[in-house]
Every structure is written in C-alpha cells, then in structure tokens.
PDB file of C-alpha atoms in Angstrom:
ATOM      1  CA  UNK A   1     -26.217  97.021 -15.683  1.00 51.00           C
ATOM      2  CA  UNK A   2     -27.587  93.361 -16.633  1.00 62.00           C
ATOM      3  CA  UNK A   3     -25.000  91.253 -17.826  1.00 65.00           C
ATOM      4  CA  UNK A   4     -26.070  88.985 -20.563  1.00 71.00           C
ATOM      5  CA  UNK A   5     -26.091  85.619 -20.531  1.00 82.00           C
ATOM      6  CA  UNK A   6     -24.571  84.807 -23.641  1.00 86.00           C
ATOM      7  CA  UNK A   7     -21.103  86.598 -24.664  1.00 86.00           C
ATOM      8  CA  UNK A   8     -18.595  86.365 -27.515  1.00 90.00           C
ATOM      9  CA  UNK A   9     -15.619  88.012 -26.954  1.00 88.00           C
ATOM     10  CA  UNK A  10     -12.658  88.286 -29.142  1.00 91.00           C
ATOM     11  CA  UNK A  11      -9.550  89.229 -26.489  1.00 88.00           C
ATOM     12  CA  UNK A  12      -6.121  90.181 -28.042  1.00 91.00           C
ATOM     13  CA  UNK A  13      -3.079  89.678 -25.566  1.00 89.00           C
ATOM     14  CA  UNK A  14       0.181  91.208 -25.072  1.00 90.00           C
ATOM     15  CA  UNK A  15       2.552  90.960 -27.273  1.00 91.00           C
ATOM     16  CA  UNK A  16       5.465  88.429 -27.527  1.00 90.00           C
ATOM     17  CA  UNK A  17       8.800  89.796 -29.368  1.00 90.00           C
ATOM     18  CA  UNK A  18      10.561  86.071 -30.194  1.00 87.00           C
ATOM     19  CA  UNK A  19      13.753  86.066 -33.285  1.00 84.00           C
ATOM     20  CA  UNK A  20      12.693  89.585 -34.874  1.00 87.00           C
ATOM     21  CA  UNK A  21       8.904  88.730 -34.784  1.00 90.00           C
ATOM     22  CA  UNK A  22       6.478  90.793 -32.683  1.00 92.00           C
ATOM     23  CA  UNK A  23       3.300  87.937 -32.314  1.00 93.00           C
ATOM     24  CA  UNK A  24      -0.021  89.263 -30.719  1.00 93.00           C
ATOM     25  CA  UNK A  25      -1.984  86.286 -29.516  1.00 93.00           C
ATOM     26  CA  UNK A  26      -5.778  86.249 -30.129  1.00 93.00           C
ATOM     27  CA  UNK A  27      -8.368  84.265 -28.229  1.00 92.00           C
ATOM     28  CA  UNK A  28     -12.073  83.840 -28.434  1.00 92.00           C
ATOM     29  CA  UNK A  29     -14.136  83.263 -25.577  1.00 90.00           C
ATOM     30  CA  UNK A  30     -17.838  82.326 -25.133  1.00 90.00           C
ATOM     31  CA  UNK A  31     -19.136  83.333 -21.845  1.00 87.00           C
ATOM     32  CA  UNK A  32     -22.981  81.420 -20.819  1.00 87.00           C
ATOM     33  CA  UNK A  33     -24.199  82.848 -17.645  1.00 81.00           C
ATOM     34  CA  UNK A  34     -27.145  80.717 -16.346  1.00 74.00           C
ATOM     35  CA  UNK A  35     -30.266  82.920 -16.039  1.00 71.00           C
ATOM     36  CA  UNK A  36     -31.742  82.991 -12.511  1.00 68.00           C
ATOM     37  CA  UNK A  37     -28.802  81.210 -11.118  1.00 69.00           C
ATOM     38  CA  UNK A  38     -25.155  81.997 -10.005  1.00 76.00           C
ATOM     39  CA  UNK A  39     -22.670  80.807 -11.950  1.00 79.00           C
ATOM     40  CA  UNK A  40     -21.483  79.929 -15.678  1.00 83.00           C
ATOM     41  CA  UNK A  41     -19.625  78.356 -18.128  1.00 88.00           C
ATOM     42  CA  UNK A  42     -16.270  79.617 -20.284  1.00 89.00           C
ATOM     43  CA  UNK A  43     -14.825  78.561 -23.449  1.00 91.00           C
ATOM     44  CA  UNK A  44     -11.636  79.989 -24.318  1.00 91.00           C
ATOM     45  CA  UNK A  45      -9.518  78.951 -27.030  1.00 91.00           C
ATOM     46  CA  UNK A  46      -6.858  80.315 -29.422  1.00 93.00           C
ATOM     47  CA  UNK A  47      -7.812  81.899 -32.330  1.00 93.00           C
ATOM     48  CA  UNK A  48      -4.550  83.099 -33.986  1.00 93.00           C
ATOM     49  CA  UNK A  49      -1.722  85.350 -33.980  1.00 93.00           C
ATOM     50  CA  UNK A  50      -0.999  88.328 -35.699  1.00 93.00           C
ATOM     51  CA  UNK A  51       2.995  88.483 -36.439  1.00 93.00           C
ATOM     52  CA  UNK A  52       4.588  91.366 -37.723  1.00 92.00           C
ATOM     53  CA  UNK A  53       8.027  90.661 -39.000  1.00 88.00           C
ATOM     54  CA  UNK A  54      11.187  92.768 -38.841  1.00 84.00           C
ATOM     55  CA  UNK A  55      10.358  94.507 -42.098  1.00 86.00           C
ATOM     56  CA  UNK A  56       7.454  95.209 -41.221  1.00 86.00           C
ATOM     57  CA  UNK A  57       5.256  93.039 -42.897  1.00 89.00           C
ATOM     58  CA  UNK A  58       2.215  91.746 -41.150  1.00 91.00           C
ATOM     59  CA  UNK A  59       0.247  88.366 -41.311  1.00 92.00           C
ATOM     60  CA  UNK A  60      -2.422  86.651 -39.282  1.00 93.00           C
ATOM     61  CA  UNK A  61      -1.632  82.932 -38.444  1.00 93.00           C
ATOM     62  CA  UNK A  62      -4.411  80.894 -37.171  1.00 94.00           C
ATOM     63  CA  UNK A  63      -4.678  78.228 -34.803  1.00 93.00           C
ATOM     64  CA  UNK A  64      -6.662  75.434 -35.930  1.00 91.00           C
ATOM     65  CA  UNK A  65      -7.780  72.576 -33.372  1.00 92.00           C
ATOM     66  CA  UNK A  66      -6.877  69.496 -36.035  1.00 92.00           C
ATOM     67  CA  UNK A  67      -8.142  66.891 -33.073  1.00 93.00           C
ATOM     68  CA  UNK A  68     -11.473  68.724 -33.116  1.00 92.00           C
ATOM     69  CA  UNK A  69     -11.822  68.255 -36.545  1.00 94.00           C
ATOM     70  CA  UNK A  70     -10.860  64.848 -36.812  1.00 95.00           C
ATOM     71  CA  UNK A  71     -13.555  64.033 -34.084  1.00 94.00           C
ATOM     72  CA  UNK A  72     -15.957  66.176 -35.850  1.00 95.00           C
ATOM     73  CA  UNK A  73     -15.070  64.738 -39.360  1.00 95.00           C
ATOM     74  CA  UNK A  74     -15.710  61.322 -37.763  1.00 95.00           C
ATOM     75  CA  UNK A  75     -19.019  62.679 -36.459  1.00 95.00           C
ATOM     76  CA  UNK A  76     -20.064  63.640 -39.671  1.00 95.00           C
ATOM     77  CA  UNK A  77     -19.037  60.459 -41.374  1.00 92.00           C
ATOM     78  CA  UNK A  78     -20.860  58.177 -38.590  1.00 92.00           C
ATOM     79  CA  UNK A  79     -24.058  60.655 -38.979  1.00 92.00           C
ATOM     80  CA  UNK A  80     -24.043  60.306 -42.799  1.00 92.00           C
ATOM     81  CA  UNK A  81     -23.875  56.675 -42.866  1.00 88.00           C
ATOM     82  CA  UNK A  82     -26.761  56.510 -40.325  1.00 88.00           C
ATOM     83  CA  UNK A  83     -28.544  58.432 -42.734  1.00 89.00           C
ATOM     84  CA  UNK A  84     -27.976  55.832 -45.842  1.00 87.00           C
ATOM     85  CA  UNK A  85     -28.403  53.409 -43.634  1.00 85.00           C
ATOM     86  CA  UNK A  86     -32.133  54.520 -42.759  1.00 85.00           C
ATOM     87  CA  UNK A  87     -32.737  55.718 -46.987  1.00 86.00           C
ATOM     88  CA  UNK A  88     -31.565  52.640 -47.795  1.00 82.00           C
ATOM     89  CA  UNK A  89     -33.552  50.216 -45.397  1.00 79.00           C
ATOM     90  CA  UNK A  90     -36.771  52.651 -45.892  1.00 81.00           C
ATOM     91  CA  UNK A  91     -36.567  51.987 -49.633  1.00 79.00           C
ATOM     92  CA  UNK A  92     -36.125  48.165 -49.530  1.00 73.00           C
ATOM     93  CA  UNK A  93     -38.944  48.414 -46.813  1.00 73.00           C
ATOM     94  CA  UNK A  94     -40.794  50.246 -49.568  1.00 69.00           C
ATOM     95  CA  UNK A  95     -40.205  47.879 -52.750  1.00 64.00           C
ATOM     96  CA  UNK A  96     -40.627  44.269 -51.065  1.00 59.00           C
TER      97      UNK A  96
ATOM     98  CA  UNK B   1     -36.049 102.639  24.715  1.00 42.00           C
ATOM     99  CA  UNK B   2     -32.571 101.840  25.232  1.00 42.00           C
ATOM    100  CA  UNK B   3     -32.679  97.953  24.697  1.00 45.00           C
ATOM    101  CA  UNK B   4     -31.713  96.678  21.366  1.00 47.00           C
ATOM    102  CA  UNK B   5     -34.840  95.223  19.126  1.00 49.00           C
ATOM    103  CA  UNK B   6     -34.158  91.726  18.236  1.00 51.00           C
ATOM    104  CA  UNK B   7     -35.261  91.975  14.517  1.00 56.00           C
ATOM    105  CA  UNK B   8     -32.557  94.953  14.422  1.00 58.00           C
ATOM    106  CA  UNK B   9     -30.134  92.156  15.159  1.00 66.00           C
ATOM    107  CA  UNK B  10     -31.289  89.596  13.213  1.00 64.00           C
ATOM    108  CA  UNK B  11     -31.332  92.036  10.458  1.00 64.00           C
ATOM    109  CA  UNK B  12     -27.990  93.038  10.656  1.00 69.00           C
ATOM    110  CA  UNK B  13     -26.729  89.554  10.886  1.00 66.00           C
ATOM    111  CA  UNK B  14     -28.378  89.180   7.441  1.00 65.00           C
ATOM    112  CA  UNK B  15     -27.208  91.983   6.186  1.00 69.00           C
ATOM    113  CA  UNK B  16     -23.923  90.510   7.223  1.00 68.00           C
ATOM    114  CA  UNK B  17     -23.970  87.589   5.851  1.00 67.00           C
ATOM    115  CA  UNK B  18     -24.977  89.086   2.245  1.00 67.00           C
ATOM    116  CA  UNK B  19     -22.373  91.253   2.532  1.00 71.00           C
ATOM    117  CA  UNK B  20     -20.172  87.390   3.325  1.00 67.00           C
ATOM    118  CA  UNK B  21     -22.139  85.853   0.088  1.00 65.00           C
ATOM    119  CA  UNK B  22     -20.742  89.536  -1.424  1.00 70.00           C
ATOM    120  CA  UNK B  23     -17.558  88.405  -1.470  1.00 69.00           C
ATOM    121  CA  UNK B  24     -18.030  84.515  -2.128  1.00 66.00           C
ATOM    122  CA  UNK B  25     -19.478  85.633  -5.442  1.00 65.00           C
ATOM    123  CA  UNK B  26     -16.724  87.807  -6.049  1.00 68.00           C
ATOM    124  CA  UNK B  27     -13.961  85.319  -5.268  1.00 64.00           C
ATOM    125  CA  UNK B  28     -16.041  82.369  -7.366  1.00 62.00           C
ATOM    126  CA  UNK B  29     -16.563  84.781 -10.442  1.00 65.00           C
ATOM    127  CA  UNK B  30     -12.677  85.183 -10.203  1.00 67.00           C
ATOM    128  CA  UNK B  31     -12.868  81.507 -11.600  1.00 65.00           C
ATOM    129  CA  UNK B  32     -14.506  83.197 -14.571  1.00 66.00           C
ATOM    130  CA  UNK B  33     -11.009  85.065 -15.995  1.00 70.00           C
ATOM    131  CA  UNK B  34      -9.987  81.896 -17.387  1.00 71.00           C
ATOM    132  CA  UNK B  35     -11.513  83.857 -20.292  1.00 71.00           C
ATOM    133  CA  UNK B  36      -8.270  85.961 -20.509  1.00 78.00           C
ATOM    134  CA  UNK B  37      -6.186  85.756 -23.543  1.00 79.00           C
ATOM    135  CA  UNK B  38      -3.568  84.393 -20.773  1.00 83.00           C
ATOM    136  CA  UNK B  39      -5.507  81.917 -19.979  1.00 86.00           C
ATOM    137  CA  UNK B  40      -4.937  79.817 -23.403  1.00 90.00           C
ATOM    138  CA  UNK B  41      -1.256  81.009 -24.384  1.00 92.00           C
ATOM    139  CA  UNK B  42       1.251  80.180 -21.945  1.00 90.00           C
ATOM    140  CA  UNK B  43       4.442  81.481 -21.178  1.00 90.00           C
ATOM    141  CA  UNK B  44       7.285  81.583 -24.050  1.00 91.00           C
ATOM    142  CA  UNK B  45       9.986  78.773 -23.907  1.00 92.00           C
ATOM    143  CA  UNK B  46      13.332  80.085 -25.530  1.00 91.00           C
ATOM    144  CA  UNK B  47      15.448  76.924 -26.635  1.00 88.00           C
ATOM    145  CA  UNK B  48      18.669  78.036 -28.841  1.00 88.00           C
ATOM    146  CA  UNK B  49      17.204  80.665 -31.442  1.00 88.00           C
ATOM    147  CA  UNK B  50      13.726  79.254 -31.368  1.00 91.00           C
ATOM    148  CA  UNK B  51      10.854  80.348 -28.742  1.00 92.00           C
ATOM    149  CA  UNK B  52       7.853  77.828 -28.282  1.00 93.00           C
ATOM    150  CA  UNK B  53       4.746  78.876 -26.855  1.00 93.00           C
ATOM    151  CA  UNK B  54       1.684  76.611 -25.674  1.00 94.00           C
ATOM    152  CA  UNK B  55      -1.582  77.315 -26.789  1.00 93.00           C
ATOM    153  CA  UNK B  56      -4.551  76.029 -25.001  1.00 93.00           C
ATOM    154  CA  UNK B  57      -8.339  75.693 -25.041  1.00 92.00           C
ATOM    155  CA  UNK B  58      -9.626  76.316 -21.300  1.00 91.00           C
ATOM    156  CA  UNK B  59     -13.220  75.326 -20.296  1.00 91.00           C
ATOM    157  CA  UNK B  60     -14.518  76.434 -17.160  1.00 88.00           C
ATOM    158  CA  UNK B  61     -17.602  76.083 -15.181  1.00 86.00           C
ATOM    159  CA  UNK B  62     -18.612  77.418 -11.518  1.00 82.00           C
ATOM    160  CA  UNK B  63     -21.651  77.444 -10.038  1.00 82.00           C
ATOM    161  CA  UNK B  64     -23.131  78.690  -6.108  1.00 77.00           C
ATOM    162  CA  UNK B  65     -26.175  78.991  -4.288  1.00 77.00           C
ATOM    163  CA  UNK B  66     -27.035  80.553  -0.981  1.00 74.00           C
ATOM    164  CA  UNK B  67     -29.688  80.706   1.325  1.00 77.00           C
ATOM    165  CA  UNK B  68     -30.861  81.536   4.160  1.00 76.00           C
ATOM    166  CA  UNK B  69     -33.648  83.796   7.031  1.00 78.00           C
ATOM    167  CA  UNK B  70     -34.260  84.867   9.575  1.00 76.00           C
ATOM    168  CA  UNK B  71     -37.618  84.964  12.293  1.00 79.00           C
ATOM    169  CA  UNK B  72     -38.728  86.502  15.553  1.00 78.00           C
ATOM    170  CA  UNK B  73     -41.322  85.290  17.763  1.00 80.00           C
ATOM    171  CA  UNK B  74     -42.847  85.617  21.100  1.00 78.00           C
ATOM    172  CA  UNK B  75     -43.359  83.321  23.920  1.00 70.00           C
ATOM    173  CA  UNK B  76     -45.289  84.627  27.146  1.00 64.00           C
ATOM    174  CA  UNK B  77     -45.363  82.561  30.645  1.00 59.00           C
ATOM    175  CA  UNK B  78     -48.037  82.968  33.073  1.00 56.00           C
ATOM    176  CA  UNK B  79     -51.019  83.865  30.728  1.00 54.00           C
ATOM    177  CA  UNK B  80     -53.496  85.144  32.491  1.00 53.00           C
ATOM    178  CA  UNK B  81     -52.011  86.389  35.129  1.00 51.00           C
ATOM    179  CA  UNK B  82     -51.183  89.648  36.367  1.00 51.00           C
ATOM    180  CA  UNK B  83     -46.864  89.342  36.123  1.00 53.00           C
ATOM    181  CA  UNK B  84     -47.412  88.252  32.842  1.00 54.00           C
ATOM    182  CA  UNK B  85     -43.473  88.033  31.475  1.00 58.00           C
ATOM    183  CA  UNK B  86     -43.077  87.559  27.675  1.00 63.00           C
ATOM    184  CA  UNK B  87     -39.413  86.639  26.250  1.00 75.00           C
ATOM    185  CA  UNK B  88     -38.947  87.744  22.733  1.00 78.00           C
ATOM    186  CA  UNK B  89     -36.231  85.369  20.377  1.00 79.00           C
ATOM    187  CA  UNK B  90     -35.127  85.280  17.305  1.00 77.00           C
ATOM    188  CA  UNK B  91     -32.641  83.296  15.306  1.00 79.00           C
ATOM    189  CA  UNK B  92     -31.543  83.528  12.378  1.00 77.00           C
ATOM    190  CA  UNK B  93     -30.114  80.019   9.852  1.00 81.00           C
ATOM    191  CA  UNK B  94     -28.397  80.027   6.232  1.00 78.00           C
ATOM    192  CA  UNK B  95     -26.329  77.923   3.799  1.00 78.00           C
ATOM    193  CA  UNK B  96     -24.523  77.962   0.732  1.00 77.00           C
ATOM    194  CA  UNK B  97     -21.953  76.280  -1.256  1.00 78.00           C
ATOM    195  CA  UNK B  98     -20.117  76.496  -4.303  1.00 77.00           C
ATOM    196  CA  UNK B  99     -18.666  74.511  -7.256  1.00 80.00           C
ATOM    197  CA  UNK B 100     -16.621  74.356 -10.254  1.00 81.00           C
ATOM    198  CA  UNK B 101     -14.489  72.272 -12.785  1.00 84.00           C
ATOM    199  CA  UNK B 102     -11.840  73.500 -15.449  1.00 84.00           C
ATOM    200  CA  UNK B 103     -10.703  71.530 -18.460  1.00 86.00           C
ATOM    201  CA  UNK B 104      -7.447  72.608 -20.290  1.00 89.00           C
ATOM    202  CA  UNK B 105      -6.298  70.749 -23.997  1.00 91.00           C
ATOM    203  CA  UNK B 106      -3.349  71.914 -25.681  1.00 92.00           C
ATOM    204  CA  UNK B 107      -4.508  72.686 -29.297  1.00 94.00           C
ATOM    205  CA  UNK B 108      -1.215  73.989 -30.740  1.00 94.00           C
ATOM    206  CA  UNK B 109       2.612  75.338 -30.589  1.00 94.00           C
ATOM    207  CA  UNK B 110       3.797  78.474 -32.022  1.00 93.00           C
ATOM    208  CA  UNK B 111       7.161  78.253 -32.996  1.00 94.00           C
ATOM    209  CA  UNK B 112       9.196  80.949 -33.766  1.00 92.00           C
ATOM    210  CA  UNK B 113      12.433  81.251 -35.430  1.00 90.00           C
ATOM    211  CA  UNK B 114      14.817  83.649 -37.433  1.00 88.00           C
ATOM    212  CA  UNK B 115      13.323  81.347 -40.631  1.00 88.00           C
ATOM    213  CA  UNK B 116       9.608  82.682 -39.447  1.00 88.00           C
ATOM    214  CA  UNK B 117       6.895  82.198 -37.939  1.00 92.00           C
ATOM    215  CA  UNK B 118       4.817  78.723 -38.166  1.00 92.00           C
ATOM    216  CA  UNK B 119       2.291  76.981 -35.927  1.00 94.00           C
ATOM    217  CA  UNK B 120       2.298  73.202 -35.255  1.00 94.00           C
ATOM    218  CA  UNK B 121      -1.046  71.296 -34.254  1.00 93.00           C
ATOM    219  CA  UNK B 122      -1.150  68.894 -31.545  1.00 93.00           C
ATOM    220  CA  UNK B 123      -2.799  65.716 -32.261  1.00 93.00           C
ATOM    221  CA  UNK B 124      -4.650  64.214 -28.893  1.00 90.00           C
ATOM    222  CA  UNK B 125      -4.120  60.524 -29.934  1.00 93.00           C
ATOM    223  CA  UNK B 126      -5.894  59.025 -27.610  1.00 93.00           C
ATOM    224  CA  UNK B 127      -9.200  61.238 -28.254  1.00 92.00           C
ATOM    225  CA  UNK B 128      -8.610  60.272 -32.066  1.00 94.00           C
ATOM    226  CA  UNK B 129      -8.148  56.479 -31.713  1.00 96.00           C
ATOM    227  CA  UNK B 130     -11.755  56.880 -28.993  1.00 95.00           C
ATOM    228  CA  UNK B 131     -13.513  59.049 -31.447  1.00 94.00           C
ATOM    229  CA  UNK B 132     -12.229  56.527 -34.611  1.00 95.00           C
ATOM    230  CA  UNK B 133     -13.166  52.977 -32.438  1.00 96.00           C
ATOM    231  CA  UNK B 134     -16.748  54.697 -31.646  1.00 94.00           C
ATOM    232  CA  UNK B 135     -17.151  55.858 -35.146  1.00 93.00           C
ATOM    233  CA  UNK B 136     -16.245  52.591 -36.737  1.00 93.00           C
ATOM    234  CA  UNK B 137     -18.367  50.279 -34.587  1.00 93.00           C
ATOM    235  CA  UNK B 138     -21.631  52.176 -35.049  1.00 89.00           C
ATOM    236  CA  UNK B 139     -20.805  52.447 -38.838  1.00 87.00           C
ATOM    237  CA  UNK B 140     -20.187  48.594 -38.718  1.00 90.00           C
ATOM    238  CA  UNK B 141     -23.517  47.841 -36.818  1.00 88.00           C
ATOM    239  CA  UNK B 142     -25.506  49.961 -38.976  1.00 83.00           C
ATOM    240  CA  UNK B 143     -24.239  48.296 -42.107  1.00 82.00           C
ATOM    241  CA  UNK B 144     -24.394  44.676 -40.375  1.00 84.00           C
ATOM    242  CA  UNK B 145     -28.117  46.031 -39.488  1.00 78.00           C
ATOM    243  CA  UNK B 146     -29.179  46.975 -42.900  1.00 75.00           C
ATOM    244  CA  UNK B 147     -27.709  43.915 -44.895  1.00 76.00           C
ATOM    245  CA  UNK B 148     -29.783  41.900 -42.464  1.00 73.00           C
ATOM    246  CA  UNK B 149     -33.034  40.659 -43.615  1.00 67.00           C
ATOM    247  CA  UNK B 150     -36.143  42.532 -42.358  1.00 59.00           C
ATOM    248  CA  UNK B 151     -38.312  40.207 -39.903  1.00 58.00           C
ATOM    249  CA  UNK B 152     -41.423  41.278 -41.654  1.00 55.00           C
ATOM    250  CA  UNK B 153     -39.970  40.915 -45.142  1.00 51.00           C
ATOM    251  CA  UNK B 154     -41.379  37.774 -45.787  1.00 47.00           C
ATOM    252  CA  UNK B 155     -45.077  38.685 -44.564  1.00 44.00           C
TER     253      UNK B 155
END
C-alpha cells in the first residue's frame, strides 16, 4: 500500500490516574513524507487532555502554545504595519 | 556446468545489500515514532499531592539515500591465437548514508491536584524577547522609511 505523503493524525495516549483524575493525553501529528525520496519530517505536539474526575464528570483541557502565539501575534503586527506602511507611501506617492 | 556464473554472484551481493539498505530504512524510519503521543507528554512527576507532567512539541526530520551496481565484463589474452584464454570479472560498488535532526520545546505543564485539574503555559523568554527585538526594529525602519521624504518628490 502507498503511504501518503501528507498525514494528520490525531493519537490519544494512555491514560494517567493523578489525585482522583483519570487524564488521557491527546497529540496531533503531521507526518510529510518527501515524494521520490527517503525520508520525512514530524510535527508532534500536544493537543489536550481529556480528564474525567472522580464523579464522573468529563472535560477536555487544551494545551495552547502561548510562545507560538506571541511570535505569531508579533508576526502579524510587523506584517500589518508593512502593509500601512506601503498604503500609506503609495498614496502620498499618488497625491504629490 | 559446475562453476559459479559471476553475474549470479554479483547479483546476490546486490540482493544482499538491499536486503542491508532493508533494514537501514527500517531502523531510520524508527526515528519517525517521535509521532507517538509519548513522544510529547513525558513521564508524571508526583511532588506531595500534586503530579506534574511535561508536555512537549517534537519536530523530527530524517532523511537517506543509497546507491549502488554492479557490472561484468570480459577480457581475453592472446587474440588471435589458437589458446585463446578469456578471464571473466565482475565487481560490484555502492553507497549510502543517512541523516536526521530532532527539535523538542516544552509548550506546557499539566498539573494535577485534589483542587482539579489545570494546565500552565510555558513562556520561552528568550524566543519572545528575539521575536519582540525583530518585530520592533522592522516596524521602526518602516515607519523611519515612510516619514522620510521621497527622492523623487520634488521632481
């Protein structure tokens, strides 16, 4: 069977009993296999965890990446002033 | 014919070497299970009544290439005589080699206590005071850049 070269799969681990709590940890990784060539590239990171309390009660917690984010947000800030930047130099280009 | 072709042998030290590349790949693609759910939670601390456990992103990357042949020829002495004696060869020449990096980044702690569960986020300082520098000097220079007066305004 051909493997594909791009892959998404959600994995779900065994579970951890910790203070009363049963906590199944979930993961997401993204699986690139190079065509024509041997070899690839995995990303794995934490998704969340699904905790089911003494009583019985069940909740998913999820597990942001808050440095990502920041990075990102900073990204996007850096990207939208670039963008004034070049609106607002095109239009005093276009006035004078 | 009871002797042994030579192409049967270089053959089958092909065929023995694939079944050597076989097992590289095998081994290398074992580099691959980083995408196990183990892979990014590690293994529960218990402290008191609490119990930490790591979470990590993992990237991974391997790569390999092999190759190799093999030939036969023939190479006759005395042409043209009548003991002609030819001596068959054949050799046979391959290569490979392999590579691969992984990156692990804690991204968060899950700590768990008779109050509940909650998950803390781990702030990479460093990659925040990088990514904030970077952000804030191109901001600055495109600002400086656009407050500047055009070269060709004046034309």
């Amino acid at each position: 069977m051909k493997t594909p070269y791009f892959q998404v799969k959600n994995r779900t681990g065994e579970p951890y009993y910790a203070s009363g709590h049963k906590i199944v940890p979930l993961s997401k990784a993204y699986i690139l296999q190079f065509p024509g060539l041997h070899g690839g590239i995995v990303w794995n990171r934490p998704v969340g965890l699904a905790v089911t309390a003494s009583d019985g009660q069940e909740k998913i917690l999820p597990v942001h990446d808050k440095t990502r984010r920041i990075q990102l947000a900073l990204l996007g800030m850096v990207l939208a002033v670039g963008l004034l930047t070049v609106l607002a130099s095109s239009r005093k280009s276009g006035t004078s | 014919m009871s002797e042994k072709s030579p192409n049967i042998t270089a053959a089958e030290q092909y065929a023995h070497t694939l079944d050597k590349y076989d097992l590289i790949q095998g081994n290398v693609y074992k580099l691959l299970e980083v995408a196990h759910v183990n892979a990014v939670y590690g293994e529960p601390v218990t402290q008191g009544d609490q119990t930490i456990i790591p979470c990590a992103e993992v990237l991974a990357g391997v790569g390999f290439g092999f190759g190799g042949g093999f030939g036969s020829g023939t190479q006759s002495e005395g042409e043209g005589e009548a003991d002609t004696e030819s001596n068959t060869g054949s050799g046979f020449g391959g290569g490979g080699g392999a590579g691969g990096r992984s990156f692990s980044r804690p991204v968060a702690v899950v700590i768990a206590s008779p109050e509940g569960v909650r998950v803390e986020p781990v702030f990479d300082i460093t990659k925040i005071a990088l990514a904030a520098l970077t952000a804030a000097g191109f901001m600055v220079g495109m600002i400086a850049r656009m407050r500047r007066p055009s070269k060709f305004g004046e034309e």
